[in-house]
Amino acid sequence: MSKEKLYLYDTTLRDGQQTQGVQFSTAEKQKIATALDKLGVDYIEGGWPGANPTDSDFFNAVPDLNTATLAAFGMTKRAGRSAENDDVLAAVMNANTPAVCLVGKTHDFHVSTALGITLEENTENIRASVAHIVKSGREALFDAEHFFDGYKANAPYAIEAIKAAYDSGARWIVLCDTNGGTLPHEVREIVGKVIEAGIPGDHLGIHTHDDTGHAVANSLAAVDAGARQIQGTLNGLGERCGNANLTTIIPTLLLKEPYKSALETGITEEALAGIRKVSRLLDDVLNRVPAKQAPYVGASAFAHKAGLHASAILKDPSTYEHIEPNLVGNSRIIPMSNQAGQSNLRRRLADAGFDVDPKDPALPRLLDEIKEREALGYSYDTAQASFELLAREMLFEPRPFFDVDRYRVISERRRNAKGEVVTVSEAVVSVWIGTQKVTSFYENDQADREEDAGPVNALSNALAKDLGPYQALIEDMELVDFKVRITNGGVEAVTRVIIDFEDSTGRRWSTVGVKQNIIDASFEALLDAVNWKLFRDGAEAV
């Protein structure tokens, strides 16, 4: 049976930039576009030429694309002028992209209230604008803004507006759930009505927002009804609650029925196995911590915490996994927690490279120790590196790489010689490495305002400043995330600190510290981070 083509249209570079706190540089947009092209999407929307300098610069320096079609975004011409003489539309056309996507009103309320023109004028603006694109030899797409709300309010006019675009030569009519309030059953029904009205499904696209958490479901409902283009963004980036998440949609289309057998996309199995890397690339560009519970690509997407689940997973992964993790570039995790049983423990030890006899009497002691520590506030579920160090200590009793003799840290807020208010943090750490005592000092006077001037940063730098024979192994360590939580209130409050580190290979690990003193808790996590790095990189105790 031959498959129908389903087109994927990425709007990360435009819709993603509308996310609160997100502003791509031109170089970042080029990097993302190259990754999207390699992934295999059919269209990449580069932005709105003329709307801001970054978008204009991007269209002047577009990276070489192998397969994806580049699209520029803009709006239909304004009333009272021709398409040829509208300067806003001209800026979009001057980007010289193979495809042009124009947004226009299809909800009568927005036409009369937002634009302040008649329905007839709006229809003519759509018709003339699309005809202008087609006449120039470009592929035309029409984004029908607020279409689903418009259809429910005034179906005849909503259909009239999109048919004006289709009859004028638009290759794609994209139905937009602009405020994200439409539900899947409504999308499927309305898309079916649009097809009945004379616009074929292979000319229809869907563009959804996630304000009710249904953006992915709404996109699939439109496909079920016959639409053959999906618009979305990497990691669901977008205004308010985000857009349809292509990082979720793409694996679903390739791995789930009936889409797997009925539809063909430009994404290969090899490219699908790299989708987690593409997702992480965007997070790296945004300097964000990846969402652990993201479907398919999240660090917790194939994590099995409960002992019962882990036991079943060891027998057959399909008992609690809907796909093989490697299909999307992910991996299975059996974390440790106070819900863990022997199955979790043995699997996690094996994953860590520990060869332990299942009958070793140290195993139940280790499990009891973990549960006791978690009762005190530790979280080995999210701090796997600390778990591995604890297991190594209890199972094999290794010699320590170094022993901490003492540390001191001071933070002071004061004015410098220029009269500026600065924070000064200084730390001293003394350690024994074999028979040698090493003392290191670090001070941060906030000379570089972008550098962390806090006490934990000072401690981290002092600890890692001079570890003698181990120094070369820890030079590439970088603290990338720091989380603090109070595990119980009142005067006996206990602080839990989780720290994420990363090295030059891209390897990331998490450690935990728990104390009543936040500095002590932080230092405990810092010590684990350094010790885990030394252990994993094959250091030998002196």
PDB file of C-alpha atoms in Angstrom, residues 313-523:
ATOM      1  CA  ILE A 313      11.291  -4.087  32.964  1.00  0.00           C
ATOM      2  CA  LEU A 314      14.142  -6.491  33.682  1.00  0.00           C
ATOM      3  CA  LYS A 315      12.001  -9.331  32.339  1.00  0.00           C
ATOM      4  CA  ASP A 316      10.593  -7.505  29.312  1.00  0.00           C
ATOM      5  CA  PRO A 317      10.940  -3.739  28.690  1.00  0.00           C
ATOM      6  CA  SER A 318       7.656  -3.640  26.767  1.00  0.00           C
ATOM      7  CA  THR A 319       5.786  -4.149  30.044  1.00  0.00           C
ATOM      8  CA  TYR A 320       6.197  -0.446  30.845  1.00  0.00           C
ATOM      9  CA  GLU A 321       7.677   1.092  27.683  1.00  0.00           C
ATOM     10  CA  HIS A 322       5.662   1.937  24.584  1.00  0.00           C
ATOM     11  CA  ILE A 323       8.752   2.094  22.310  1.00  0.00           C
ATOM     12  CA  GLU A 324      12.426   1.204  22.428  1.00  0.00           C
ATOM     13  CA  PRO A 325      14.257   4.272  23.843  1.00  0.00           C
ATOM     14  CA  ASN A 326      17.082   4.056  21.286  1.00  0.00           C
ATOM     15  CA  LEU A 327      14.635   4.738  18.439  1.00  0.00           C
ATOM     16  CA  VAL A 328      14.571   8.388  19.536  1.00  0.00           C
ATOM     17  CA  GLY A 329      18.135   8.539  20.817  1.00  0.00           C
ATOM     18  CA  ASN A 330      17.150   8.066  24.454  1.00  0.00           C
ATOM     19  CA  SER A 331      18.037   5.445  27.052  1.00  0.00           C
ATOM     20  CA  ARG A 332      16.424   3.502  29.864  1.00  0.00           C
ATOM     21  CA  ILE A 333      17.040   4.600  33.463  1.00  0.00           C
ATOM     22  CA  ILE A 334      16.346   2.679  36.669  1.00  0.00           C
ATOM     23  CA  PRO A 335      16.727   5.430  39.307  1.00  0.00           C
ATOM     24  CA  MET A 336      17.231   4.819  42.994  1.00  0.00           C
ATOM     25  CA  SER A 337      14.680   6.044  45.516  1.00  0.00           C
ATOM     26  CA  ASN A 338      12.857   5.064  48.679  1.00  0.00           C
ATOM     27  CA  GLN A 339      10.399   3.158  46.476  1.00  0.00           C
ATOM     28  CA  ALA A 340      13.199   1.054  45.028  1.00  0.00           C
ATOM     29  CA  GLY A 341      13.451  -2.693  45.386  1.00  0.00           C
ATOM     30  CA  GLN A 342      16.199  -5.212  44.679  1.00  0.00           C
ATOM     31  CA  SER A 343      15.391  -5.119  40.957  1.00  0.00           C
ATOM     32  CA  ASN A 344      16.023  -1.377  40.735  1.00  0.00           C
ATOM     33  CA  LEU A 345      19.198  -1.705  42.743  1.00  0.00           C
ATOM     34  CA  ARG A 346      20.708  -4.518  40.699  1.00  0.00           C
ATOM     35  CA  ARG A 347      19.810  -2.859  37.404  1.00  0.00           C
ATOM     36  CA  ARG A 348      21.185   0.510  38.467  1.00  0.00           C
ATOM     37  CA  LEU A 349      24.404  -1.067  39.718  1.00  0.00           C
ATOM     38  CA  ALA A 350      24.799  -2.913  36.416  1.00  0.00           C
ATOM     39  CA  ASP A 351      24.217   0.315  34.474  1.00  0.00           C
ATOM     40  CA  ALA A 352      26.891   1.968  36.604  1.00  0.00           C
ATOM     41  CA  GLY A 353      29.348  -0.793  35.698  1.00  0.00           C
ATOM     42  CA  PHE A 354      29.399  -2.507  39.095  1.00  0.00           C
ATOM     43  CA  ASP A 355      29.724  -6.291  38.955  1.00  0.00           C
ATOM     44  CA  VAL A 356      27.994  -7.490  42.119  1.00  0.00           C
ATOM     45  CA  ASP A 357      26.862 -10.967  43.084  1.00  0.00           C
ATOM     46  CA  PRO A 358      23.038 -10.923  43.529  1.00  0.00           C
ATOM     47  CA  LYS A 359      23.566 -12.740  46.842  1.00  0.00           C
ATOM     48  CA  ASP A 360      26.091 -10.224  48.177  1.00  0.00           C
ATOM     49  CA  PRO A 361      24.980  -9.371  51.743  1.00  0.00           C
ATOM     50  CA  ALA A 362      26.005  -5.758  51.135  1.00  0.00           C
ATOM     51  CA  LEU A 363      23.101  -5.298  48.702  1.00  0.00           C
ATOM     52  CA  PRO A 364      20.290  -5.224  51.281  1.00  0.00           C
ATOM     53  CA  ARG A 365      22.458  -3.012  53.510  1.00  0.00           C
ATOM     54  CA  LEU A 366      22.933  -0.584  50.610  1.00  0.00           C
ATOM     55  CA  LEU A 367      19.202  -0.559  49.903  1.00  0.00           C
ATOM     56  CA  ASP A 368      18.412   0.125  53.556  1.00  0.00           C
ATOM     57  CA  GLU A 369      20.992   2.903  53.645  1.00  0.00           C
ATOM     58  CA  ILE A 370      19.455   4.564  50.594  1.00  0.00           C
ATOM     59  CA  LYS A 371      15.986   4.458  52.109  1.00  0.00           C
ATOM     60  CA  GLU A 372      17.234   5.841  55.427  1.00  0.00           C
ATOM     61  CA  ARG A 373      19.054   8.659  53.682  1.00  0.00           C
ATOM     62  CA  GLU A 374      16.022   9.532  51.570  1.00  0.00           C
ATOM     63  CA  ALA A 375      13.995   9.722  54.789  1.00  0.00           C
ATOM     64  CA  LEU A 376      16.475  12.390  55.889  1.00  0.00           C
ATOM     65  CA  GLY A 377      15.950  14.355  52.681  1.00  0.00           C
ATOM     66  CA  TYR A 378      18.394  12.903  50.145  1.00  0.00           C
ATOM     67  CA  SER A 379      17.103  12.314  46.631  1.00  0.00           C
ATOM     68  CA  TYR A 380      19.000   9.629  44.732  1.00  0.00           C
ATOM     69  CA  ASP A 381      16.248   9.568  42.155  1.00  0.00           C
ATOM     70  CA  THR A 382      17.668  12.741  40.606  1.00  0.00           C
ATOM     71  CA  ALA A 383      21.281  12.492  41.822  1.00  0.00           C
ATOM     72  CA  GLN A 384      22.599   9.360  40.194  1.00  0.00           C
ATOM     73  CA  ALA A 385      26.252  10.306  40.648  1.00  0.00           C
ATOM     74  CA  SER A 386      25.844  10.481  44.433  1.00  0.00           C
ATOM     75  CA  PHE A 387      24.142   7.083  44.345  1.00  0.00           C
ATOM     76  CA  GLU A 388      27.072   5.565  42.454  1.00  0.00           C
ATOM     77  CA  LEU A 389      29.551   6.963  44.989  1.00  0.00           C
ATOM     78  CA  LEU A 390      27.521   5.624  47.914  1.00  0.00           C
ATOM     79  CA  ALA A 391      27.284   2.202  46.269  1.00  0.00           C
ATOM     80  CA  ARG A 392      31.019   2.179  45.551  1.00  0.00           C
ATOM     81  CA  GLU A 393      31.795   3.064  49.157  1.00  0.00           C
ATOM     82  CA  MET A 394      29.526   0.400  50.696  1.00  0.00           C
ATOM     83  CA  LEU A 395      30.243  -2.407  48.249  1.00  0.00           C
ATOM     84  CA  PHE A 396      33.959  -2.020  47.628  1.00  0.00           C
ATOM     85  CA  GLU A 397      35.316   0.245  50.415  1.00  0.00           C
ATOM     86  CA  PRO A 398      37.795   2.081  48.161  1.00  0.00           C
ATOM     87  CA  ARG A 399      40.493   4.422  49.399  1.00  0.00           C
ATOM     88  CA  PRO A 400      39.398   8.070  49.136  1.00  0.00           C
ATOM     89  CA  PHE A 401      41.048  10.273  46.547  1.00  0.00           C
ATOM     90  CA  PHE A 402      41.416  13.039  49.129  1.00  0.00           C
ATOM     91  CA  ASP A 403      40.129  14.070  52.551  1.00  0.00           C
ATOM     92  CA  VAL A 404      38.794  17.526  53.406  1.00  0.00           C
ATOM     93  CA  ASP A 405      40.515  18.993  56.448  1.00  0.00           C
ATOM     94  CA  ARG A 406      38.554  22.259  56.656  1.00  0.00           C
ATOM     95  CA  TYR A 407      36.863  24.960  54.637  1.00  0.00           C
ATOM     96  CA  ARG A 408      35.857  28.556  55.241  1.00  0.00           C
ATOM     97  CA  VAL A 409      33.668  30.804  53.103  1.00  0.00           C
ATOM     98  CA  ILE A 410      32.750  34.483  53.529  1.00  0.00           C
ATOM     99  CA  SER A 411      30.409  36.714  51.514  1.00  0.00           C
ATOM    100  CA  GLU A 412      30.434  40.454  51.988  1.00  0.00           C
ATOM    101  CA  ARG A 413      28.355  43.196  50.384  1.00  0.00           C
ATOM    102  CA  ARG A 414      30.245  46.490  50.191  1.00  0.00           C
ATOM    103  CA  ARG A 415      31.176  49.425  47.977  1.00  0.00           C
ATOM    104  CA  ASN A 416      34.309  49.269  45.869  1.00  0.00           C
ATOM    105  CA  ALA A 417      36.748  52.080  45.088  1.00  0.00           C
ATOM    106  CA  LYS A 418      34.353  53.427  42.426  1.00  0.00           C
ATOM    107  CA  GLY A 419      31.490  53.624  44.899  1.00  0.00           C
ATOM    108  CA  GLU A 420      29.693  50.678  43.279  1.00  0.00           C
ATOM    109  CA  VAL A 421      27.880  48.110  45.411  1.00  0.00           C
ATOM    110  CA  VAL A 422      29.563  44.726  44.936  1.00  0.00           C
ATOM    111  CA  THR A 423      29.403  41.290  46.523  1.00  0.00           C
ATOM    112  CA  VAL A 424      32.720  39.785  47.496  1.00  0.00           C
ATOM    113  CA  SER A 425      32.920  36.055  48.206  1.00  0.00           C
ATOM    114  CA  GLU A 426      36.058  34.291  49.273  1.00  0.00           C
ATOM    115  CA  ALA A 427      36.695  30.672  50.179  1.00  0.00           C
ATOM    116  CA  VAL A 428      39.543  28.636  51.623  1.00  0.00           C
ATOM    117  CA  VAL A 429      39.603  24.829  51.294  1.00  0.00           C
ATOM    118  CA  SER A 430      42.267  22.551  52.808  1.00  0.00           C
ATOM    119  CA  VAL A 431      42.513  18.906  51.746  1.00  0.00           C
ATOM    120  CA  TRP A 432      44.822  15.986  52.399  1.00  0.00           C
ATOM    121  CA  ILE A 433      46.016  14.164  49.284  1.00  0.00           C
ATOM    122  CA  GLY A 434      47.837  11.180  50.670  1.00  0.00           C
ATOM    123  CA  THR A 435      50.291  12.664  53.144  1.00  0.00           C
ATOM    124  CA  GLN A 436      50.332  16.103  51.530  1.00  0.00           C
ATOM    125  CA  LYS A 437      48.148  18.946  52.751  1.00  0.00           C
ATOM    126  CA  VAL A 438      46.994  21.410  50.066  1.00  0.00           C
ATOM    127  CA  THR A 439      45.254  24.709  50.854  1.00  0.00           C
ATOM    128  CA  SER A 440      43.542  26.720  48.094  1.00  0.00           C
ATOM    129  CA  PHE A 441      42.087  30.221  48.179  1.00  0.00           C
ATOM    130  CA  TYR A 442      39.558  31.820  45.813  1.00  0.00           C
ATOM    131  CA  GLU A 443      38.052  35.303  45.780  1.00  0.00           C
ATOM    132  CA  ASN A 444      35.419  36.829  43.539  1.00  0.00           C
ATOM    133  CA  ASP A 445      34.980  40.586  43.747  1.00  0.00           C
ATOM    134  CA  GLN A 446      32.338  40.750  41.007  1.00  0.00           C
ATOM    135  CA  ALA A 447      34.790  42.363  38.590  1.00  0.00           C
ATOM    136  CA  ASP A 448      32.964  40.430  35.891  1.00  0.00           C
ATOM    137  CA  ARG A 449      29.302  41.209  36.574  1.00  0.00           C
ATOM    138  CA  GLU A 450      28.167  38.123  34.624  1.00  0.00           C
ATOM    139  CA  GLU A 451      30.135  35.789  36.904  1.00  0.00           C
ATOM    140  CA  ASP A 452      28.493  34.229  39.933  1.00  0.00           C
ATOM    141  CA  ALA A 453      29.817  36.039  43.017  1.00  0.00           C
ATOM    142  CA  GLY A 454      28.096  33.789  45.541  1.00  0.00           C
ATOM    143  CA  PRO A 455      29.615  31.614  48.279  1.00  0.00           C
ATOM    144  CA  VAL A 456      28.895  28.291  46.557  1.00  0.00           C
ATOM    145  CA  ASN A 457      30.694  29.414  43.424  1.00  0.00           C
ATOM    146  CA  ALA A 458      33.652  30.506  45.584  1.00  0.00           C
ATOM    147  CA  LEU A 459      33.729  27.115  47.326  1.00  0.00           C
ATOM    148  CA  SER A 460      33.516  25.274  44.011  1.00  0.00           C
ATOM    149  CA  ASN A 461      36.433  27.240  42.574  1.00  0.00           C
ATOM    150  CA  ALA A 462      38.550  26.875  45.713  1.00  0.00           C
ATOM    151  CA  LEU A 463      37.959  23.118  45.878  1.00  0.00           C
ATOM    152  CA  ALA A 464      38.854  22.632  42.215  1.00  0.00           C
ATOM    153  CA  LYS A 465      41.812  25.052  42.206  1.00  0.00           C
ATOM    154  CA  ASP A 466      44.525  22.603  43.190  1.00  0.00           C
ATOM    155  CA  LEU A 467      43.953  18.880  43.641  1.00  0.00           C
ATOM    156  CA  GLY A 468      47.532  17.954  42.820  1.00  0.00           C
ATOM    157  CA  PRO A 469      47.741  14.768  40.711  1.00  0.00           C
ATOM    158  CA  TYR A 470      44.005  14.925  39.958  1.00  0.00           C
ATOM    159  CA  GLN A 471      43.934  18.476  38.641  1.00  0.00           C
ATOM    160  CA  ALA A 472      44.056  17.618  34.941  1.00  0.00           C
ATOM    161  CA  LEU A 473      40.962  15.411  35.289  1.00  0.00           C
ATOM    162  CA  ILE A 474      38.770  18.110  36.800  1.00  0.00           C
ATOM    163  CA  GLU A 475      39.823  21.121  34.704  1.00  0.00           C
ATOM    164  CA  ASP A 476      36.864  20.754  32.304  1.00  0.00           C
ATOM    165  CA  MET A 477      34.171  20.516  35.010  1.00  0.00           C
ATOM    166  CA  GLU A 478      31.477  23.182  34.795  1.00  0.00           C
ATOM    167  CA  LEU A 479      28.623  23.819  37.230  1.00  0.00           C
ATOM    168  CA  VAL A 480      25.512  24.167  35.049  1.00  0.00           C
ATOM    169  CA  ASP A 481      22.560  24.028  37.456  1.00  0.00           C
ATOM    170  CA  PHE A 482      21.995  24.528  41.177  1.00  0.00           C
ATOM    171  CA  LYS A 483      18.720  23.699  42.932  1.00  0.00           C
ATOM    172  CA  VAL A 484      17.845  24.263  46.583  1.00  0.00           C
ATOM    173  CA  ARG A 485      14.855  22.956  48.485  1.00  0.00           C
ATOM    174  CA  ILE A 486      13.828  23.093  52.151  1.00  0.00           C
ATOM    175  CA  THR A 487      12.611  19.592  53.045  1.00  0.00           C
ATOM    176  CA  ASN A 488      10.897  20.525  56.295  1.00  0.00           C
ATOM    177  CA  GLY A 489      10.044  23.830  57.906  1.00  0.00           C
ATOM    178  CA  GLY A 490      10.593  25.515  61.246  1.00  0.00           C
ATOM    179  CA  VAL A 491      13.774  25.883  63.262  1.00  0.00           C
ATOM    180  CA  GLU A 492      14.834  22.333  62.311  1.00  0.00           C
ATOM    181  CA  ALA A 493      14.576  22.998  58.579  1.00  0.00           C
ATOM    182  CA  VAL A 494      16.807  20.784  56.425  1.00  0.00           C
ATOM    183  CA  THR A 495      18.185  21.981  53.103  1.00  0.00           C
ATOM    184  CA  ARG A 496      18.590  19.718  50.083  1.00  0.00           C
ATOM    185  CA  VAL A 497      20.918  20.901  47.324  1.00  0.00           C
ATOM    186  CA  ILE A 498      21.127  19.254  43.903  1.00  0.00           C
ATOM    187  CA  ILE A 499      23.967  20.344  41.623  1.00  0.00           C
ATOM    188  CA  ASP A 500      24.389  19.479  37.943  1.00  0.00           C
ATOM    189  CA  PHE A 501      27.859  19.434  36.399  1.00  0.00           C
ATOM    190  CA  GLU A 502      28.982  18.965  32.816  1.00  0.00           C
ATOM    191  CA  ASP A 503      32.390  18.298  31.268  1.00  0.00           C
ATOM    192  CA  SER A 504      33.949  18.965  27.861  1.00  0.00           C
ATOM    193  CA  THR A 505      32.596  15.676  26.456  1.00  0.00           C
ATOM    194  CA  GLY A 506      29.013  16.786  27.102  1.00  0.00           C
ATOM    195  CA  ARG A 507      28.619  14.279  29.948  1.00  0.00           C
ATOM    196  CA  ARG A 508      26.315  15.573  32.693  1.00  0.00           C
ATOM    197  CA  TRP A 509      25.955  14.292  36.240  1.00  0.00           C
ATOM    198  CA  SER A 510      23.970  15.282  39.341  1.00  0.00           C
ATOM    199  CA  THR A 511      24.867  15.131  43.015  1.00  0.00           C
ATOM    200  CA  VAL A 512      22.970  15.787  46.231  1.00  0.00           C
ATOM    201  CA  GLY A 513      23.827  17.234  49.619  1.00  0.00           C
ATOM    202  CA  VAL A 514      21.564  17.463  52.671  1.00  0.00           C
ATOM    203  CA  LYS A 515      22.329  19.452  55.812  1.00  0.00           C
ATOM    204  CA  GLN A 516      20.686  22.027  58.052  1.00  0.00           C
ATOM    205  CA  ASN A 517      23.300  24.502  56.800  1.00  0.00           C
ATOM    206  CA  ILE A 518      22.859  25.377  53.110  1.00  0.00           C
ATOM    207  CA  ILE A 519      26.603  25.891  52.657  1.00  0.00           C
ATOM    208  CA  ASP A 520      27.361  22.477  54.163  1.00  0.00           C
ATOM    209  CA  ALA A 521      24.753  20.876  51.918  1.00  0.00           C
ATOM    210  CA  SER A 522      26.239  22.595  48.883  1.00  0.00           C
ATOM    211  CA  PHE A 523      29.774  21.555  49.798  1.00  0.00           C
TER     212      PHE A 523
END
